[in-house]
Amino acid sequence: MSADPLLSVRNLKKHYPITKGILKKEVGRVKAVDGISFDVAPGETLGLVGESGCGKSTAATSLLRLEEPTDGQILFDGDDIVEHGDADLKAFRRRAQMMFQDPSSSFDPRMSVGESVAEPLAIHGMRDRARRRRIVEDLLERVGLSAAAYDRYPHEFSGGQKQRIALARALVLNPDLVVADEPVSALDVSIQAEIISLMRDLQTEFGLSIVFISHDLGVVREVCDRVAVMYLGEIVEVADTETLFSDPKHPYTKALLSSIPTPDPSRRNEGVELSGDVPSPSNPPSGCRFHTRCPAVIQPEAFDLEQAEWRHVLDLRLRVERGVDASDIREFLVAEGEAPTPEEVPDAAVARELRREFDVPQTLSDPNAETVLSDAISALVEGEHDEARRTLNDSFSSVCERDHPELESTSAGTSAACLRVDTERRIDPPPTS
Amino acid sequence: MMAADTPSGSTTAAGSTDRFEDVDWDDLGGLGLPLRTGLLVAVSAIYALVVTTDVFLTEGSVLSGTDWLFVLTLLVGAFFVAWPLAENRRLTAYYWRRFKKNRAAVVSAIYLLVVFTVGTVGPWLIAKPELNVIAAYQPPVFVSVDSSVPSACAGAVADGMCHGTWKYPLGTTSEGKGIAKLVVFGMRVSMQVGLITMLIVISIGTVVGTSAAYFGDLVDEVLMRYVDIQQTFPTFFLFLIVTYLFKPSLFLLITIFGFLGWGGIARLVRSEALQRREEEYIRAAENAGASDGWIIRKHLMPNVSNTVITAATLLIPSFILFEATFAFLGLTDPATPSWGQVIASGRGDLDSAWWIATIPGVFLFCTVLAFNFVGDALRDALDPRSEGDA
Amino acid sequence: MSMLWYVSRRVAWAVIATYLILSLTFGLLVVAPGDGQTAFAFKAATQGGNVDDAKETFDEITGRDEPMLTRYKNYMVNMATLEWGWSYTRNQPVLTAISEAYPYSLMYALPATLISIVLGYAIGLYSATHQYTLTDYFGTFTAFFGISIPNFWFGIMLILVFAVDLGWLPSYYQTGKGVWTLANAKQLILPIIVLSTGAIAGNMRYSRAEALEYVHADFVKTARAKGADDWRVLVRHIFRPALVPLMTILVADILGLLFAGAYITEVVFQIPGLGLLSYKAIVQQDTALVMATTLIPVFIAIVGNLLQDIAYTVLDPRIDYGGR
């Protein structure tokens, strides 16, 4: 990369306070975006992917300062826009624009689409109405509509056409950067292809940089040069598109990729199923945020279980931490016909049921682990919650919940935030990506 | 248009370019204020000047306070309702198509237009009804009544029955005033009450509502608490007290109802503004670099206005009914010819001259009904969210 | 924050509103140009001879010789302790006049309220569940009719048709016909009709709109799909949730619309209830009576709003007391 990046985000954070009472005391924070960093080069398309709720939309609005970031630096062409005053910010707006997700609500229903597209021109001082009109008519034609569309109203267009208009509005100020927030998610698959192709053509013609936000990996693969994967407010992997798809390093990326449906019948059922509950951004897990669901979570040194078993044991332990009541299991078993009353349900049956619920085998492959587990379960069955919890926590803890991994370069030339990657790091300095 | 696909852009005679990528943002040039704003400022200045001269500087006014307010209402209507409708013709046509579906409303709208025109223009063209004892109790045309009822029958007398004539097409009152004339003058009174009060209510309500929504927190709390208090006052009784203590007049009625009746609109505007603020097109405007003022003016106001217009139109019937009721009770200025007054004067003669109490009431009823139909249809046409129920 | 806290806040609020209204009316009384009762007092004073002496006596009688604050205090105290003064036109204490009048108001107002509530809600609910049928259109039409027709004119028209032309019912109310007699009932029919039409219409529209929201709701479709019959669906699944907002407008409804409507009804039909009492007081310039009879509905409205707010929060589980 010879040129300086156009956009350089460093440790961007956006937290929303949770308040209580009339005085709005802060009792917690929703950490929607909790420290992300990435670069975008001129003319490059960077993809930002993740599940719903991972913070990618918030990242988009924060990086354009449509919402005020809580912390971090956003360097656009060398200037930190977080520091900008109103005048500078307005000038910045001319150079960085956003394309919104929902074509139905991103246009004022009382303005004609031509007026909506022309509005940015008027805001930035172009008073000549006729001139605005000519420019917009020209632009509408270039995105594939007719100039006559100027006078029509949003309700007269289809979703795909409205996204073309949204694209026109994003371009009208001739920006250097366009942040597209799920631009094709609301469209039919056939229309998606058209819009994507249009975006690519326009990008080439005008040398745009694009930050392409999506949850649809298939689309991302078509459009982006590089991809950043987000999970719960953090970036867990950054890579060139092809490298990411062929050799993902982060377990979350692997899980995401495996969920893309493939038409190849021999490769079905290879999907990685994520277990456990999705955490909430107001209370993210300690250490590596993905540890509650990661299939590759690291075992303690003392044990040598099969990875899948370990994952299930960990699930069980985490659930017990939150509170499991043996009497619920007893009642369930009564309903299943094991015994007439909860008290008469044998302890062994309860233990069996508990294991079964978490897919933990009746006997673990590692005898040491098995001992600890059965002790803990016995304690739980007898109602000794605290003892059970302590036993489980002491023995079955993972380094993944203690240490927070940072983005490190991997052997594939990508960056990933995973403790396993850490241990694979080469001695000599990795190439910058 | 211009030549397509010229990479370096083409220029028109004025030297400006037509392609967005060729815009030189440091050198734009441009015209002054748009036409409508200029006109608005000019007209406001003239109006203010004329009113001040007439009311404060000269002896005896050309127009009464109420009439000046009516002129103001008409001007506001022209600038803020008629002009935007004419400008956005496609949108207006779209709304009209939806409105047209309700046939009762279309008929009502035509009726109201007639009433408005006759009420505004009529009193200038015809003389005020005058006391004329000889002509008292004349029956309307096509109606005949026992000839002992009128003091002197203006029409033919046959079989002891006095027949109505075209001279007094709707008959006369006990004072000999032509009811047709009274109806026309009454139209103006009702129109003035309805429209002026609506203007006051919309103005205050919108300002308060948007302020509460925009500034939030303490301002919001204080304003809404005040609205709560104001809404608990039954305006009817407050007005009773005020008219009892002070001299009654149409102006007083309009001002009191206007200044005490805006609470509902304020709440509506506030909740609409709060909702709209979250819409994505507001975000899009911010993204384009719009200031708060721009967003409020160009996006919030027009979108809130739909609901406000509907709500206000539905308020007009209550205002008209209130005025008629007070006129009926004799608590308004006796010099103002109002439908309610005529009805009251005819109450004692129900068994003989029944038309006096009946006919003005028919007009009153039709006018109020028409406003209700139109308001209902407006809601269906303008407010898409109500499209869940019939 | 709890319900008790919220309720006490609302009550305090009602007290403040009352206080404000009383102060406002006091202020109006002070700045108003002479009214009838003071004119009467002035005349009484001048009949004593010397004009200056008369002025002094006058000031004494009307209390104008005292400083503003004392007058204010006296006014407030009197209002609170129900010392509402003397009606000079009826030559009796204001309170007595009121207590004599209100039974007449109740005689037609209570039946009218009941009818309008029951009929209004029933028709509204029926309309909602039988949309687009003839009954629905008829109901909507009646609604428009009811809220558009001027009460006083409607009353006069009814008198014209039923009393003057047909002679079936008396054209105005006469006392002395007992309370539970047929004669009394006959002369109450028209007033009740007039008073209920407006209220029915309002209730009907509102309940129809509320019920419609639930008629189309998914959970109703679920109930239907499960095989629940129409009646059960109506009562359990539509009426119950709709009841909450309906209750809220119930209270405000009775008071707001009906008071003004009752006023007119009494004047038109000459029923000697509170409304007519008040009207005559205005016409005859009996200030003390005027103030009392116009303030009563205001206070009842405040109390009504208070009850309504409390009822609403108590009944609707979705509302959180802490946030208010």
XYZ file of C-alpha atoms in Angstrom, chain A residues 112-372:
261
model
C -40.211 14.653 -4.761
C -37.209 12.378 -5.202
C -35.524 14.984 -7.328
C -35.801 17.469 -4.508
C -34.472 14.908 -2.053
C -31.424 14.264 -4.200
C -30.937 17.967 -4.806
C -31.251 18.842 -1.143
C -27.574 18.309 -0.297
C -26.657 20.690 -3.081
C -28.947 23.335 -1.649
C -27.663 22.799 1.848
C -24.130 23.406 0.746
C -24.943 26.646 -0.901
C -25.981 26.011 -4.482
C -28.882 28.414 -4.813
C -29.426 28.170 -8.526
C -32.510 26.002 -8.747
C -32.247 25.312 -12.429
C -28.670 24.219 -12.069
C -29.516 21.857 -9.221
C -32.211 20.373 -11.350
C -29.925 19.784 -14.303
C -27.313 18.141 -12.147
C -29.805 15.862 -10.495
C -31.495 14.907 -13.730
C -28.137 13.956 -15.149
C -27.283 11.947 -12.091
C -30.625 10.148 -12.085
C -29.980 9.010 -15.613
C -26.587 7.733 -14.658
C -27.953 5.543 -11.941
C -30.355 3.987 -14.375
C -33.540 6.034 -14.038
C -35.014 8.625 -16.357
C -34.713 12.355 -15.886
C -38.505 12.517 -15.590
C -38.194 10.711 -12.276
C -37.211 14.039 -10.739
C -40.803 15.079 -10.126
C -42.110 11.800 -8.843
C -42.619 10.939 -5.205
C -40.990 8.106 -3.261
C -44.172 6.065 -3.046
C -44.177 5.802 -6.829
C -41.002 3.747 -6.953
C -40.022 0.172 -6.195
C -37.422 -0.770 -3.605
C -34.693 -1.275 -6.129
C -35.380 2.020 -7.837
C -35.352 3.804 -4.503
C -31.949 2.401 -3.713
C -30.697 3.759 -7.016
C -32.023 7.131 -5.940
C -30.334 6.677 -2.576
C -27.114 6.031 -4.396
C -27.633 9.176 -6.436
C -28.198 11.171 -3.261
C -25.055 9.745 -1.750
C -23.054 10.759 -4.795
C -24.477 14.154 -5.554
C -21.899 16.024 -3.498
C -19.100 14.125 -5.192
C -17.733 12.543 -2.041
C -14.551 10.581 -1.652
C -16.047 8.071 0.753
C -19.438 6.393 0.804
C -20.589 4.396 3.814
C -23.279 2.003 2.622
C -25.351 0.595 5.488
C -26.885 -2.681 4.316
C -27.718 -1.152 0.940
C -29.147 -4.292 -0.588
C -30.535 -6.147 2.408
C -34.080 -4.964 1.837
C -34.111 -5.942 -1.817
C -34.906 -9.063 -3.777
C -31.943 -11.160 -4.736
C -32.277 -10.403 -8.429
C -32.325 -6.655 -7.801
C -29.412 -6.958 -5.428
C -27.149 -7.960 -8.278
C -28.122 -4.912 -10.309
C -27.493 -2.481 -7.494
C -24.188 -4.057 -6.630
C -23.045 -3.927 -10.184
C -24.093 -0.278 -10.394
C -22.131 0.519 -7.267
C -19.050 -1.161 -8.621
C -19.249 0.718 -11.905
C -19.683 4.044 -10.192
C -16.861 3.291 -7.848
C -14.503 2.653 -10.708
C -15.664 5.704 -12.588
C -15.306 8.111 -9.706
C -12.613 6.533 -7.615
C -14.769 6.156 -4.527
C -13.857 4.436 -1.330
C -16.705 2.420 0.082
C -17.354 1.017 3.517
C -19.845 -1.724 2.807
C -21.819 -2.910 5.810
C -23.740 -6.125 5.581
C -24.702 -9.303 7.341
C -24.812 -11.173 4.047
C -21.439 -12.727 3.359
C -22.344 -13.784 -0.137
C -22.876 -10.176 -1.162
C -19.739 -9.048 0.626
C -17.673 -11.516 -1.299
C -18.878 -9.957 -4.556
C -18.206 -6.387 -3.674
C -15.383 -5.947 -1.227
C -11.626 -5.843 -1.493
C -11.106 -6.406 2.200
C -13.389 -7.523 4.959
C -13.561 -6.805 8.682
C -15.619 -9.130 10.859
C -17.335 -7.651 13.910
C -18.603 -9.385 16.969
C -20.283 -7.636 19.880
C -18.740 -4.267 19.234
C -15.237 -5.418 18.371
C -13.444 -6.373 15.211
C -12.308 -9.948 15.426
C -10.724 -10.424 12.018
C -9.568 -8.301 9.102
C -8.417 -9.815 5.813
C -8.404 -9.594 2.043
C -11.682 -10.989 0.809
C -10.329 -14.074 -0.848
C -8.047 -14.902 2.025
C -10.870 -14.500 4.494
C -13.097 -16.841 2.581
C -10.490 -19.447 1.900
C -8.493 -19.402 5.094
C -10.373 -17.803 7.977
C -8.505 -17.720 11.226
C -11.023 -16.593 13.798
C -13.525 -19.204 15.005
C -16.386 -16.724 14.634
C -15.491 -16.051 11.026
C -15.385 -19.769 10.420
C -18.827 -20.152 11.920
C -20.220 -17.302 9.825
C -18.770 -18.696 6.643
C -20.108 -22.137 7.311
C -23.590 -20.755 7.502
C -23.568 -19.671 3.880
C -25.747 -22.206 2.065
C -23.870 -24.123 -0.575
C -25.431 -25.893 -3.539
C -22.790 -28.657 -3.362
C -24.555 -31.637 -1.715
C -21.353 -33.231 -0.570
C -20.548 -30.220 1.491
C -23.796 -29.879 3.320
C -24.086 -30.391 7.049
C -20.676 -28.892 7.510
C -22.237 -25.968 9.265
C -20.773 -24.982 12.571
C -23.512 -24.660 15.122
C -22.953 -22.042 17.745
C -24.310 -22.994 21.126
C -25.013 -20.854 24.101
C -26.901 -17.594 24.376
C -26.061 -14.434 22.496
C -24.687 -11.993 25.050
C -25.990 -8.477 25.398
C -23.796 -5.487 24.584
C -24.677 -3.936 27.931
C -22.970 -6.775 29.698
C -20.337 -8.274 27.434
C -18.507 -11.435 28.512
C -15.126 -11.053 30.128
C -11.940 -11.787 28.287
C -12.625 -12.827 24.726
C -16.205 -11.859 24.092
C -16.800 -14.852 21.936
C -15.818 -17.357 24.565
C -19.411 -18.111 25.569
C -20.160 -19.507 22.124
C -16.817 -20.306 20.568
C -16.444 -23.871 19.339
C -12.685 -23.540 19.595
C -12.533 -22.256 23.172
C -9.251 -23.225 24.843
C -9.282 -25.959 27.484
C -7.434 -25.712 30.762
C -4.023 -27.363 30.596
C -5.024 -30.017 33.110
C -7.567 -31.669 30.820
C -7.534 -33.320 27.483
C -11.133 -33.587 26.387
C -12.546 -33.718 22.922
C -13.156 -30.146 21.810
C -16.894 -30.627 21.365
C -17.217 -32.159 24.835
C -15.296 -29.305 26.333
C -17.580 -26.797 24.689
C -20.644 -28.487 26.143
C -19.114 -28.733 29.584
C -18.363 -25.057 29.460
C -21.943 -24.334 28.411
C -23.171 -26.309 31.373
C -20.871 -24.509 33.728
C -21.895 -21.074 32.453
C -25.515 -21.977 32.833
C -25.000 -23.218 36.360
C -23.281 -19.946 37.142
C -26.407 -18.132 36.174
C -28.491 -20.433 38.325
C -29.899 -23.896 37.733
C -32.523 -25.288 40.042
C -32.579 -29.057 40.415
C -36.231 -28.951 41.417
C -37.137 -27.738 37.923
C -35.463 -30.801 36.474
C -37.285 -33.014 38.935
C -40.621 -31.590 37.921
C -39.779 -32.027 34.297
C -38.963 -35.656 34.927
C -42.213 -36.151 36.804
C -43.995 -34.850 33.749
C -42.024 -37.272 31.643
C -43.201 -40.132 33.807
C -39.986 -40.979 35.630
C -41.612 -40.875 39.041
C -44.920 -39.808 40.551
C -43.572 -36.930 42.661
C -40.495 -34.727 42.479
C -39.067 -36.081 45.725
C -39.167 -39.618 44.426
C -37.130 -38.869 41.339
C -33.788 -40.616 41.820
C -30.707 -38.392 41.937
C -29.094 -40.376 39.219
C -31.962 -39.546 36.890
C -31.567 -35.859 37.613
C -27.889 -35.994 36.923
C -28.505 -37.861 33.711
C -31.046 -35.345 32.577
C -28.786 -32.438 33.356
C -26.015 -33.868 31.242
C -28.393 -34.682 28.485
C -29.695 -31.152 28.283
C -26.271 -29.816 27.489
C -25.210 -32.647 25.246
C -22.573 -33.657 27.742
C -21.852 -37.402 27.479
C -22.619 -39.519 30.530
C -18.922 -40.134 30.898
C -16.292 -37.636 29.776
C -13.294 -38.771 27.771
C -10.878 -37.373 30.349
C -11.233 -39.189 33.691
C -9.978 -36.234 35.729
C -12.554 -33.993 34.155
C -15.184 -36.654 34.706
C -14.454 -36.753 38.426
C -14.803 -33.052 38.844
